[in-house]
Amino acid sequence: ARSFADIGDIVRGKDLYRGNSKEKKRDDLEENLKTIFGKIHSDVTKSGNNKDALQERYKDEPDNNFYQLREDWWTANRHTVWKAITCNAWGDTYFHATCSDSHRKESCCQANDYCRCGNDKPGEDNPNTDPPTYFDYVPQYLRW
């Protein structure tokens, strides 16, 4: 199973695990990511008010990995990825219970049906509503 941090490594092109050499899936994934980020690169650098600055920031790389663009995309979208992972896991025991159902008088149990407590109100730091604090930026070999 892959963790949130591992997904960040894959998206950013920094995953140390290269997969089984007999399987082509890892190479296929990397090629798909290059294609996706190639399209994003093309869109971002050809239009908009600050296209010159973006062209400078996202210069073509010889291997077309788009590392800087991938970093920036992950930084901008890590909260959305975390929400997608956790919000679709209701009723799943893979995630621990995230908050109390103590508002119900008849029982005091853990909420295990949904990942969001209090409808994920901004400004209230509830467990499991925000990505783990930059754990996805810890080098992979230190997380094992």
Short mmCIF file of C-alpha atoms in Angstrom, two decimals, residues 11-12 37 40-41 57-59 65-75:
data_model
loop_
_atom_site.label_atom_id
_atom_site.label_comp_id
_atom_site.label_asym_id
_atom_site.label_seq_id
_atom_site.Cartn_x
_atom_site.Cartn_y
_atom_site.Cartn_z
CA VAL A 11 3.80 12.88 -8.57
CA ARG A 12 6.95 14.93 -7.97
CA PHE A 37 2.67 17.26 -17.07
CA ILE A 40 0.06 21.15 -18.36
CA HIS A 41 3.46 22.65 -19.27
CA ARG A 57 10.38 29.02 -14.35
CA TYR A 58 9.41 25.90 -16.31
CA LYS A 59 12.22 25.70 -18.84
CA ASN A 65 10.27 15.19 -16.57
CA PHE A 66 8.99 18.69 -15.70
CA TYR A 67 10.30 18.43 -12.13
CA GLN A 68 9.67 22.06 -11.16
CA LEU A 69 6.15 21.97 -12.56
CA ARG A 70 5.47 18.70 -10.74
CA GLU A 71 6.73 20.22 -7.45
CA ASP A 72 4.53 23.26 -7.89
CA TRP A 73 1.52 21.15 -8.85
CA TRP A 74 1.92 18.98 -5.74
CA THR A 75 2.29 22.05 -3.50
#
